[in-house]
mmCIF file of C-alpha atoms in Angstrom:
data_model
loop_
_atom_site.group_PDB
_atom_site.id
_atom_site.type_symbol
_atom_site.label_atom_id
_atom_site.label_comp_id
_atom_site.label_asym_id
_atom_site.label_seq_id
_atom_site.Cartn_x
_atom_site.Cartn_y
_atom_site.Cartn_z
ATOM 1 C CA ALA A 1 54.752 -51.076 234.586
ATOM 2 C CA GLY A 2 52.002 -48.856 235.492
ATOM 3 C CA ALA A 3 51.900 -45.086 234.939
ATOM 4 C CA THR A 4 53.912 -42.525 237.315
ATOM 5 C CA GLN A 5 51.761 -42.012 239.971
ATOM 6 C CA ASN A 6 52.098 -38.365 242.191
ATOM 7 C CA LEU A 7 50.787 -39.154 245.743
ATOM 8 C CA CYS A 8 50.220 -36.673 248.417
ATOM 9 C CA GLY A 9 49.993 -36.948 252.168
ATOM 10 C CA THR A 10 50.200 -41.016 251.702
ATOM 11 C CA LEU A 11 52.583 -43.415 251.950
ATOM 12 C CA GLU A 12 50.704 -46.495 250.024
ATOM 13 C CA SER A 13 50.585 -46.063 246.277
ATOM 14 C CA GLY A 14 47.585 -47.003 243.994
ATOM 15 C CA ALA A 15 47.918 -50.146 242.170
ATOM 16 C CA LEU A 16 50.549 -50.330 240.139
ATOM 17 C CA GLY A 17 49.214 -51.249 237.089
ATOM 18 C CA GLY A 18 51.525 -53.996 235.638
ATOM 19 C CA ASN A 19 50.881 -56.422 232.565
ATOM 20 C CA THR A 20 49.539 -59.581 233.166
ATOM 21 C CA PRO A 21 51.765 -61.973 231.979
ATOM 22 C CA VAL A 22 50.433 -64.450 229.250
ATOM 23 C CA VAL A 23 53.495 -66.901 229.773
ATOM 24 C CA GLY A 24 55.658 -66.719 232.689
ATOM 25 C CA THR A 25 55.493 -64.598 236.397
ATOM 26 C CA GLY A 26 55.843 -61.244 237.153
ATOM 27 C CA ALA A 27 57.397 -59.465 240.297
ATOM 28 C CA TRP A 28 58.002 -56.281 242.081
ATOM 29 C CA SER A 29 60.936 -54.868 243.131
ATOM 30 C CA ILE A 30 62.038 -51.997 244.325
ATOM 31 C CA VAL A 31 65.033 -49.854 242.022
ATOM 32 C CA SER A 32 65.402 -46.991 243.853
ATOM 33 C CA GLY A 33 63.929 -44.719 246.641
ATOM 34 C CA GLY A 34 64.270 -45.967 249.585
ATOM 35 C CA THR A 35 62.523 -49.296 251.509
ATOM 36 C CA GLY A 36 58.895 -50.041 251.055
ATOM 37 C CA THR A 37 56.872 -53.472 251.002
ATOM 38 C CA PHE A 38 54.259 -55.005 248.710
ATOM 39 C CA ASP A 39 50.734 -56.184 249.492
ATOM 40 C CA ASP A 40 51.807 -58.966 246.822
ATOM 41 C CA ASN A 41 54.844 -58.394 244.839
ATOM 42 C CA THR A 42 53.469 -60.693 242.350
ATOM 43 C CA ASP A 43 50.327 -58.903 241.965
ATOM 44 C CA PRO A 44 50.397 -57.093 238.754
ATOM 45 C CA ASP A 45 48.144 -54.410 240.543
ATOM 46 C CA ALA A 46 49.518 -54.615 244.124
ATOM 47 C CA ILE A 47 50.061 -51.538 246.699
ATOM 48 C CA PHE A 48 53.426 -50.601 247.361
ATOM 49 C CA THR A 49 53.631 -49.109 250.715
ATOM 50 C CA ALA A 50 56.970 -46.463 251.630
ATOM 51 C CA ASP A 51 58.938 -46.349 254.447
ATOM 52 C CA ALA A 52 59.464 -42.676 254.060
ATOM 53 C CA TYR A 53 58.537 -39.715 251.639
ATOM 54 C CA SER A 54 60.521 -40.081 248.346
ATOM 55 C CA THR A 55 60.500 -40.567 244.344
ATOM 56 C CA TYR A 56 60.647 -44.484 244.177
ATOM 57 C CA VAL A 57 61.091 -46.501 240.806
ATOM 58 C CA LEU A 58 59.692 -49.504 241.055
ATOM 59 C CA ARG A 59 60.293 -52.500 238.667
ATOM 60 C CA TRP A 60 58.022 -54.960 237.006
ATOM 61 C CA THR A 61 60.152 -58.162 236.200
ATOM 62 C CA ILE A 62 58.125 -61.196 234.055
ATOM 63 C CA SER A 63 60.406 -63.980 234.078
ATOM 64 C CA ASN A 64 60.149 -67.476 232.171
ATOM 65 C CA GLY A 65 62.618 -70.381 232.548
ATOM 66 C CA VAL A 66 66.163 -69.626 231.476
ATOM 67 C CA CYS A 67 64.335 -67.090 228.567
ATOM 68 C CA THR A 68 65.935 -63.521 229.251
ATOM 69 C CA ALA A 69 63.324 -61.776 231.327
ATOM 70 C CA SER A 70 61.252 -58.591 230.371
ATOM 71 C CA THR A 71 61.323 -55.486 232.777
ATOM 72 C CA SER A 72 59.534 -52.074 232.596
ATOM 73 C CA ASN A 73 59.995 -49.043 235.488
ATOM 74 C CA MET A 74 57.628 -46.874 236.897
ATOM 75 C CA THR A 75 58.274 -43.752 239.302
ATOM 76 C CA VAL A 76 55.704 -43.497 242.796
ATOM 77 C CA ASN A 77 56.123 -40.012 243.787
ATOM 78 C CA PHE A 78 55.123 -40.025 247.488
ATOM 79 C CA TYR A 79 55.088 -36.118 248.691
ATOM 80 C CA GLN A 80 54.566 -34.778 252.470
ATOM 81 C CA SER A 81 52.011 -32.174 252.932
ATOM 82 C CA ILE A 82 53.544 -29.422 254.560
ATOM 83 C CA PRO A 83 51.318 -27.315 256.710
ATOM 84 C CA ALA A 84 51.454 -23.714 255.626
ATOM 85 C CA ASN A 85 52.384 -21.425 258.696
ATOM 86 C CA ALA A 86 51.997 -17.342 257.923
ATOM 87 C CA GLY A 87 52.725 -16.178 261.034
ATOM 88 C CA ALA A 88 50.725 -13.995 264.076
ATOM 89 C CA ASP A 89 48.356 -11.304 262.880
ATOM 90 C CA GLN A 90 49.958 -7.983 262.983
ATOM 91 C CA SER A 91 49.010 -4.841 264.475
ATOM 92 C CA LEU A 92 50.949 -1.930 262.895
ATOM 93 C CA CYS A 93 51.000 1.920 263.036
ATOM 94 C CA ASN A 94 51.364 4.016 259.875
ATOM 95 C CA ALA A 95 53.422 1.626 258.333
ATOM 96 C CA SER A 96 53.926 1.985 254.784
ATOM 97 C CA SER A 97 55.509 -1.738 254.561
ATOM 98 C CA THR A 98 55.967 -4.886 257.015
ATOM 99 C CA VAL A 99 57.867 -8.105 256.751
ATOM 100 C CA LEU A 100 55.970 -11.417 255.878
ATOM 101 C CA ILE A 101 57.116 -14.537 257.460
ATOM 102 C CA GLY A 102 56.138 -17.918 256.846
ATOM 103 C CA ASN A 103 57.761 -21.353 257.913
ATOM 104 C CA ALA A 104 60.696 -22.744 255.662
ATOM 105 C CA PRO A 105 59.461 -25.617 254.144
ATOM 106 C CA SER A 106 62.108 -28.759 254.386
ATOM 107 C CA SER A 107 60.888 -29.852 250.824
ATOM 108 C CA GLY A 108 59.007 -28.110 248.211
ATOM 109 C CA THR A 109 58.863 -24.515 247.490
ATOM 110 C CA SER A 110 56.265 -21.567 249.146
ATOM 111 C CA SER A 111 55.203 -17.910 247.921
ATOM 112 C CA TRP A 112 53.141 -15.104 249.251
ATOM 113 C CA SER A 113 49.875 -13.171 247.725
ATOM 114 C CA PHE A 114 47.573 -11.001 248.123
ATOM 115 C CA VAL A 115 43.782 -11.614 248.946
ATOM 116 C CA SER A 116 42.379 -8.704 250.713
ATOM 117 C CA GLY A 117 42.709 -4.873 252.096
ATOM 118 C CA PRO A 118 42.440 -1.098 251.411
ATOM 119 C CA ASN A 119 44.483 -1.367 248.520
ATOM 120 C CA SER A 120 46.577 -3.758 246.498
ATOM 121 C CA PRO A 121 50.249 -3.581 247.549
ATOM 122 C CA LEU A 122 53.235 -4.820 246.255
ATOM 123 C CA ILE A 123 54.805 -8.158 247.398
ATOM 124 C CA PHE A 124 58.803 -8.666 246.968
ATOM 125 C CA PRO A 125 59.614 -11.251 246.504
ATOM 126 C CA PRO A 126 56.713 -12.952 245.752
ATOM 127 C CA SER A 127 58.557 -16.302 246.553
ATOM 128 C CA GLY A 128 59.947 -17.627 249.442
ATOM 129 C CA SER A 129 58.980 -18.002 253.028
ATOM 130 C CA MET A 130 60.084 -14.136 253.861
ATOM 131 C CA SER A 131 58.777 -11.138 251.606
ATOM 132 C CA ILE A 132 58.373 -7.734 252.389
ATOM 133 C CA ALA A 133 54.895 -6.140 251.469
ATOM 134 C CA TYR A 134 55.018 -2.360 250.054
ATOM 135 C CA GLY A 135 52.605 0.490 249.736
ATOM 136 C CA LEU A 136 50.663 -0.673 252.866
ATOM 137 C CA ILE A 137 48.113 2.577 254.111
ATOM 138 C CA ALA A 138 46.459 3.535 257.313
ATOM 139 C CA SER A 139 42.889 2.166 257.639
ATOM 140 C CA THR A 140 40.205 0.239 259.713
ATOM 141 C CA THR A 141 40.309 -2.103 256.856
ATOM 142 C CA PRO A 142 42.656 -5.064 257.494
ATOM 143 C CA TYR A 143 45.258 -6.273 255.189
ATOM 144 C CA VAL A 144 44.649 -10.565 254.710
ATOM 145 C CA PHE A 145 47.586 -12.167 252.709
ATOM 146 C CA GLN A 146 48.061 -16.172 251.896
ATOM 147 C CA TYR A 147 51.223 -18.119 252.144
ATOM 148 C CA THR A 148 51.395 -21.043 249.869
ATOM 149 C CA VAL A 149 53.420 -24.218 250.515
ATOM 150 C CA THR A 150 54.012 -26.481 247.229
ATOM 151 C CA ASN A 151 55.386 -29.713 247.583
ATOM 152 C CA GLY A 152 54.977 -31.504 244.636
ATOM 153 C CA ASN A 153 51.066 -32.103 244.283
ATOM 154 C CA CYS A 154 50.559 -30.913 248.002
ATOM 155 C CA THR A 155 49.662 -27.526 248.771
ATOM 156 C CA SER A 156 48.612 -25.779 251.798
ATOM 157 C CA THR A 157 47.925 -22.046 252.922
ATOM 158 C CA ASP A 158 47.262 -20.139 255.835
ATOM 159 C CA GLU A 159 46.425 -16.575 256.023
ATOM 160 C CA VAL A 160 47.777 -13.523 258.092
ATOM 161 C CA THR A 161 46.189 -10.372 258.742
ATOM 162 C CA ILE A 162 47.912 -7.068 259.301
ATOM 163 C CA THR A 163 46.107 -3.924 260.910
ATOM 164 C CA ASN A 164 47.843 -0.537 260.069
ATOM 165 C CA TYR A 165 46.219 1.906 262.366
ATOM 166 C CA SER A 166 46.524 5.305 261.765
ATOM 167 C CA GLN A 167 48.040 8.000 264.448
ATOM 168 C CA PRO A 168 45.181 8.544 266.903
ATOM 169 C CA THR A 169 43.330 11.826 266.863
ATOM 170 C CA PRO A 170 44.879 14.368 268.811
ATOM 171 C CA ALA A 171 42.978 14.673 272.302
ATOM 172 C CA PHE A 172 41.516 17.656 273.672
ATOM 173 C CA ALA A 173 39.913 17.411 277.259
ATOM 174 C CA GLY A 174 37.877 20.595 276.610
ATOM 175 C CA ASN A 175 38.080 23.872 278.471
ATOM 176 C CA ASP A 176 39.231 23.853 282.468
ATOM 177 C CA GLN A 177 35.893 24.293 284.007
ATOM 178 C CA SER A 178 34.364 26.207 287.165
ATOM 179 C CA VAL A 179 30.964 24.577 289.023
ATOM 180 C CA CYS A 180 29.379 26.294 291.738
ATOM 181 C CA SER A 181 27.149 23.595 293.089
ATOM 182 C CA THR A 182 25.998 22.196 296.254
ATOM 183 C CA LEU A 183 27.825 18.801 297.142
ATOM 184 C CA PRO A 184 28.285 16.608 296.021
ATOM 185 C CA ALA A 185 28.487 18.049 292.352
ATOM 186 C CA THR A 186 27.964 17.075 288.613
ATOM 187 C CA ALA A 187 29.867 18.037 285.603
ATOM 188 C CA THR A 188 29.496 17.747 281.889
ATOM 189 C CA MET A 189 32.772 16.976 279.941
ATOM 190 C CA ALA A 190 33.433 18.440 276.611
ATOM 191 C CA ALA A 191 35.973 16.456 274.886
ATOM 192 C CA ASN A 192 36.688 15.750 270.928
ATOM 193 C CA THR A 193 35.032 13.062 269.790
ATOM 194 C CA PRO A 194 38.570 10.779 267.666
ATOM 195 C CA VAL A 195 38.238 10.612 263.991
ATOM 196 C CA TYR A 196 40.490 7.656 264.374
ATOM 197 C CA GLY A 197 41.002 5.770 267.616
ATOM 198 C CA THR A 198 38.827 5.642 270.666
ATOM 199 C CA GLY A 199 38.623 7.808 274.158
ATOM 200 C CA GLY A 200 38.679 6.985 277.073
ATOM 201 C CA TRP A 201 38.542 9.373 280.873
ATOM 202 C CA THR A 202 40.428 8.610 283.716
ATOM 203 C CA GLN A 203 40.708 10.770 286.984
ATOM 204 C CA GLU A 204 44.226 12.264 287.676
ATOM 205 C CA SER A 205 43.943 14.009 291.443
ATOM 206 C CA GLY A 206 40.970 15.225 293.553
ATOM 207 C CA GLY A 207 38.256 13.595 295.296
ATOM 208 C CA VAL A 208 37.008 10.356 294.094
ATOM 209 C CA ALA A 209 34.651 10.872 291.499
ATOM 210 C CA VAL A 210 32.330 9.040 289.277
ATOM 211 C CA ILE A 211 33.023 8.824 285.587
ATOM 212 C CA THR A 212 29.564 7.711 284.038
ATOM 213 C CA THR A 213 30.616 6.221 280.995
ATOM 214 C CA PRO A 214 34.317 6.616 280.821
ATOM 215 C CA SER A 215 34.307 6.138 276.403
ATOM 216 C CA ASP A 216 32.126 9.043 275.941
ATOM 217 C CA PRO A 217 33.646 12.372 275.052
ATOM 218 C CA THR A 218 30.595 14.531 276.725
ATOM 219 C CA THR A 219 30.287 12.378 279.779
ATOM 220 C CA THR A 220 29.044 12.993 283.290
ATOM 221 C CA ILE A 221 31.030 13.172 286.230
ATOM 222 C CA THR A 222 29.050 12.881 289.295
ATOM 223 C CA GLY A 223 30.279 12.877 292.991
ATOM 224 C CA LEU A 224 32.919 16.099 292.825
ATOM 225 C CA SER A 225 33.804 17.405 295.947
ATOM 226 C CA ALA A 226 35.065 21.344 296.999
ATOM 227 C CA GLY A 227 37.858 21.786 295.265
ATOM 228 C CA THR A 228 39.944 21.117 292.089
ATOM 229 C CA SER A 229 39.846 17.601 290.268
ATOM 230 C CA VAL A 230 42.002 16.829 287.313
ATOM 231 C CA PHE A 231 40.616 14.344 284.509
ATOM 232 C CA ARG A 232 42.614 13.048 281.731
ATOM 233 C CA TRP A 233 40.592 12.208 278.177
ATOM 234 C CA THR A 234 42.960 9.627 276.448
ATOM 235 C CA ILE A 235 42.948 8.581 272.195
ATOM 236 C CA SER A 236 44.172 5.309 271.593
ATOM 237 C CA ASN A 237 44.169 3.464 268.595
ATOM 238 C CA GLY A 238 46.045 -0.190 268.054
ATOM 239 C CA PRO A 239 49.761 -0.054 268.932
ATOM 240 C CA CYS A 240 49.801 3.540 267.947
ATOM 241 C CA GLN A 241 51.312 6.341 270.431
ATOM 242 C CA SER A 242 48.332 7.544 272.475
ATOM 243 C CA SER A 243 47.461 10.995 272.444
ATOM 244 C CA SER A 244 46.096 12.525 275.892
ATOM 245 C CA ASP A 245 45.125 15.868 277.351
ATOM 246 C CA LEU A 246 44.120 17.163 280.976
ATOM 247 C CA VAL A 247 41.374 19.447 282.116
ATOM 248 C CA SER A 248 40.637 20.660 285.634
ATOM 249 C CA ILE A 249 36.701 21.313 287.079
ATOM 250 C CA THR A 250 37.057 23.084 290.318
ATOM 251 C CA VAL A 251 33.822 22.901 292.525
ATOM 252 C CA GLY A 252 32.611 25.847 294.684
ATOM 253 C CA THR A 253 30.022 25.782 297.113
ATOM 254 C CA PRO A 254 27.460 28.938 296.736
ATOM 255 C CA ALA A 255 27.161 31.352 299.899
ATOM 256 C CA THR A 256 24.399 32.007 301.361
ATOM 257 C CA VAL A 257 23.900 35.901 303.059
ATOM 258 C CA ASN A 258 21.351 37.617 304.626
ATOM 259 C CA ALA A 259 21.740 41.393 305.661
ATOM 260 C CA GLY A 260 18.969 40.993 308.146
ATOM 261 C CA ILE A 261 15.773 42.574 308.793
ATOM 262 C CA ASN A 262 15.083 46.536 308.309
ATOM 263 C CA GLN A 263 15.895 48.826 311.558
ATOM 264 C CA SER A 264 14.048 52.116 312.096
ATOM 265 C CA ILE A 265 16.521 54.806 314.334
ATOM 266 C CA CYS A 266 16.355 58.216 315.398
ATOM 267 C CA VAL A 267 18.653 60.942 314.536
ATOM 268 C CA GLY A 268 21.698 61.012 316.292
ATOM 269 C CA SER A 269 21.607 57.206 317.022
ATOM 270 C CA THR A 270 23.877 54.593 315.001
ATOM 271 C CA ALA A 271 22.508 50.652 313.836
ATOM 272 C CA THR A 272 24.164 47.599 314.355
ATOM 273 C CA MET A 273 23.966 45.545 311.880
ATOM 274 C CA ASP A 274 22.385 42.055 312.593
ATOM 275 C CA ALA A 275 22.936 39.839 309.144
ATOM 276 C CA THR A 276 24.301 35.910 308.444
ATOM 277 C CA ALA A 277 26.262 34.604 306.113
ATOM 278 C CA SER A 278 27.599 31.067 305.071
ATOM 279 C CA GLY A 279 30.081 29.305 302.845
ATOM 280 C CA TYR A 280 31.828 32.703 301.997
ATOM 281 C CA ILE A 281 35.728 33.814 301.781
ATOM 282 C CA SER A 282 34.825 37.417 302.662
ATOM 283 C CA LEU A 283 32.305 40.015 303.055
ATOM 284 C CA LEU A 284 31.883 43.469 302.122
ATOM 285 C CA TRP A 285 29.209 46.056 303.262
ATOM 286 C CA SER A 286 27.808 49.246 301.157
ATOM 287 C CA SER A 287 25.470 52.040 301.322
ATOM 288 C CA SER A 288 23.266 54.030 299.197
ATOM 289 C CA GLY A 289 24.530 56.702 301.460
ATOM 290 C CA THR A 290 27.385 58.130 302.703
ATOM 291 C CA GLY A 291 27.670 57.085 305.923
ATOM 292 C CA ILE A 292 30.645 54.879 307.713
ATOM 293 C CA PHE A 293 30.588 51.263 308.798
ATOM 294 C CA SER A 294 32.920 50.557 311.833
ATOM 295 C CA SER A 295 34.135 47.607 309.612
ATOM 296 C CA ASN A 296 32.822 47.371 306.040
ATOM 297 C CA THR A 297 34.385 43.771 305.975
ATOM 298 C CA ALA A 298 32.769 42.334 309.300
ATOM 299 C CA LEU A 299 29.723 40.655 309.388
ATOM 300 C CA ASN A 300 27.975 42.905 312.013
ATOM 301 C CA PRO A 301 29.603 46.267 311.809
ATOM 302 C CA VAL A 302 28.304 49.499 313.726
ATOM 303 C CA TYR A 303 26.646 52.114 310.391
ATOM 304 C CA THR A 304 26.883 55.506 311.226
ATOM 305 C CA PRO A 305 24.591 57.519 309.226
ATOM 306 C CA SER A 306 25.485 60.842 307.419
ATOM 307 C CA ALA A 307 23.875 64.368 307.132
ATOM 308 C CA SER A 308 22.864 63.385 303.535
ATOM 309 C CA ASP A 309 21.538 60.021 305.156
ATOM 310 C CA ILE A 310 19.493 62.036 307.562
ATOM 311 C CA ILE A 311 18.350 64.701 305.146
ATOM 312 C CA ASN A 312 17.334 61.294 302.659
ATOM 313 C CA GLY A 313 15.646 59.743 305.728
ATOM 314 C CA SER A 314 17.033 56.430 305.137
ATOM 315 C CA ALA A 315 20.052 54.170 303.631
ATOM 316 C CA VAL A 316 19.993 50.562 301.914
ATOM 317 C CA LEU A 317 22.846 48.904 303.376
ATOM 318 C CA THR A 318 23.814 45.914 301.038
ATOM 319 C CA LEU A 319 26.132 42.936 302.385
ATOM 320 C CA THR A 320 28.026 41.124 299.768
ATOM 321 C CA ALA A 321 29.474 37.579 299.853
ATOM 322 C CA THR A 322 32.354 36.271 297.869
ATOM 323 C CA PRO A 323 32.176 32.715 297.705
ATOM 324 C CA ALA A 324 34.749 29.774 296.984
ATOM 325 C CA THR A 325 36.264 29.807 292.989
ATOM 326 C CA GLY A 326 33.418 29.115 290.589
ATOM 327 C CA CYS A 327 30.518 30.800 292.556
ATOM 328 C CA PRO A 328 29.322 34.076 291.567
ATOM 329 C CA LEU A 329 28.825 36.889 294.090
ATOM 330 C CA VAL A 330 25.741 37.054 296.480
ATOM 331 C CA SER A 331 24.132 39.733 297.972
ATOM 332 C CA ASP A 332 21.535 41.268 299.862
ATOM 333 C CA ALA A 333 20.167 44.277 301.304
ATOM 334 C CA MET A 334 18.150 45.975 304.219
ATOM 335 C CA VAL A 335 16.676 49.423 304.605
ATOM 336 C CA LEU A 336 17.988 51.913 307.767
ATOM 337 C CA THR A 337 15.229 54.304 308.190
ATOM 338 C CA ILE A 338 16.703 57.757 310.239
ATOM 339 C CA ASN A 339 13.755 58.543 312.222
ATOM 340 C CA PRO A 340 13.914 62.680 313.208
ATOM 341 C CA GLN A 341 13.732 63.111 317.159
ATOM 342 C CA ALA A 342 10.054 64.130 318.164
ATOM 343 C CA THR A 343 9.694 67.506 319.934
ATOM 344 C CA VAL A 344 6.603 68.061 322.036
ATOM 345 C CA SER A 345 5.339 71.363 324.046
ATOM 346 C CA ALA A 346 2.118 70.918 326.341
ATOM 347 C CA GLY A 347 1.348 74.705 326.487
ATOM 348 C CA THR A 348 1.116 77.060 329.012
ATOM 349 C CA ASP A 349 0.396 77.051 332.146
ATOM 350 C CA ALA A 350 -3.456 78.020 332.521
ATOM 351 C CA THR A 351 -5.700 78.351 335.614
ATOM 352 C CA ILE A 352 -9.837 77.392 335.804
ATOM 353 C CA CYS A 353 -12.509 77.488 338.219
ATOM 354 C CA GLU A 354 -12.773 74.565 340.608
ATOM 355 C CA THR A 355 -15.626 73.564 338.694
ATOM 356 C CA GLY A 356 -14.644 74.127 335.168
ATOM 357 C CA THR A 357 -12.563 71.776 332.710
ATOM 358 C CA TYR A 358 -9.237 72.573 330.566
ATOM 359 C CA THR A 359 -9.041 72.770 327.114
ATOM 360 C CA LEU A 360 -5.625 71.845 326.474
ATOM 361 C CA SER A 361 -5.726 73.485 323.497
ATOM 362 C CA GLY A 362 -1.955 75.286 323.880
ATOM 363 C CA ALA A 363 -0.248 71.874 323.256
ATOM 364 C CA THR A 364 2.246 71.230 320.109
ATOM 365 C CA GLN A 365 4.201 68.480 318.840
ATOM 366 C CA THR A 366 6.544 67.593 315.843
ATOM 367 C CA ASN A 367 7.651 64.310 314.489
ATOM 368 C CA ALA A 368 5.367 62.385 317.302
ATOM 369 C CA THR A 369 4.145 58.679 316.050
ATOM 370 C CA SER A 370 1.911 58.622 319.273
ATOM 371 C CA LEU A 371 1.139 60.544 322.204
ATOM 372 C CA ALA A 372 0.510 59.843 325.643
ATOM 373 C CA TRP A 373 -0.850 63.049 328.407
ATOM 374 C CA THR A 374 -0.722 62.327 332.209
ATOM 375 C CA THR A 375 -1.602 63.846 335.489
ATOM 376 C CA SER A 376 0.067 64.047 338.764
ATOM 377 C CA GLY A 377 -3.540 64.555 340.370
ATOM 378 C CA ASP A 378 -6.525 62.032 340.159
ATOM 379 C CA GLY A 379 -8.436 64.415 337.449
ATOM 380 C CA SER A 380 -9.186 62.752 333.816
ATOM 381 C CA PHE A 381 -8.615 63.487 330.322
ATOM 382 C CA SER A 382 -11.331 63.273 327.574
ATOM 383 C CA SER A 383 -8.455 61.396 325.666
ATOM 384 C CA THR A 384 -4.929 60.488 326.741
ATOM 385 C CA THR A 385 -3.959 59.597 323.173
ATOM 386 C CA VAL A 386 -4.940 62.836 321.510
ATOM 387 C CA LEU A 387 -3.178 66.104 321.047
ATOM 388 C CA ASN A 388 -5.687 68.626 322.830
ATOM 389 C CA PRO A 389 -7.682 66.509 325.049
ATOM 390 C CA ILE A 390 -9.894 68.631 327.589
ATOM 391 C CA TYR A 391 -8.789 67.567 331.295
ATOM 392 C CA THR A 392 -11.455 67.230 334.203
ATOM 393 C CA PRO A 393 -10.114 68.269 337.520
ATOM 394 C CA GLY A 394 -10.241 65.617 340.200
ATOM 395 C CA ALA A 395 -11.408 65.846 343.905
ATOM 396 C CA ASN A 396 -7.584 66.115 345.112
ATOM 397 C CA ASP A 397 -6.753 68.699 342.068
ATOM 398 C CA LEU A 398 -8.669 71.249 343.714
#
């Protein structure tokens, strides 16, 4: 008979390799291992097909009449190829070890080996379908382990990838912000850039806004409405517990204020303000002098100058508006000029000849800005707007 054959994944042997008899005839038979068929059991190089994977002992017998037959046995091992299954890929969080579980082969042996990774872990036990890999470190580089199933001369392998993630970087969403802007407002975020993991922005509360690039720690947020909106910066890394932090953005709209045009009053008079303002939560009037307002928190109070204001001749009145949170104070000023009362004297009475004229040289004035002479008769003035004109009597004056 021929040499021992070791076959993988097939139930058909190679040529059995018996010797060709010089005298007599040969025949193949099954000694042990199960059932099967020969394509020609008289052919020394017959092909044997087994009915199942097993170890068969085949016998080549040469007979010649009544003579004692000559026999020789050979072994044919039919090994089944068993696919290796290393199990599903694993995602771990900062683990120091993990269990490797492959399929348990129905026959043959199995073992684990290290292929690649950030370091070389210990596998114990190295043989068998279940082992433990010790000494893992967290890394962005994954581990690859190979599981091998051996059955005779059949070998199959499978690999499993294990990623051991680091704990995510603690999240910091940045300091709370106050934004003064017309609406809709825009804010720029200032979160930390993760060393481990990836970050993402979400909105927790407030009017609906648009996060331009959710994964960018310094993204802009547009469409902010007045009031407070809260955003969350979350850093995640694989299966590890994520880290998050909140930041508030308070949007206020700027106030506008106009103290009104400059005014002039006479001594003894008061001034009513003519201001306008919008977008404020409170108002406050102040004076460079020492006069008083009827209400310094009203939009248009009445201002009464003090003696000091009168002496100075003017006072600067300032209106300051306090806007909503996030915006600075805004002010505007007007000048109140305080003019002294005008005085005038036409002079003493006078008598002239009927053909004469009269120069009003005795007239005097103080603090006047304009003059106007008039007559009860029909005479005329050389000028009605000068202090000392010449008066010429009319016919009805005589």
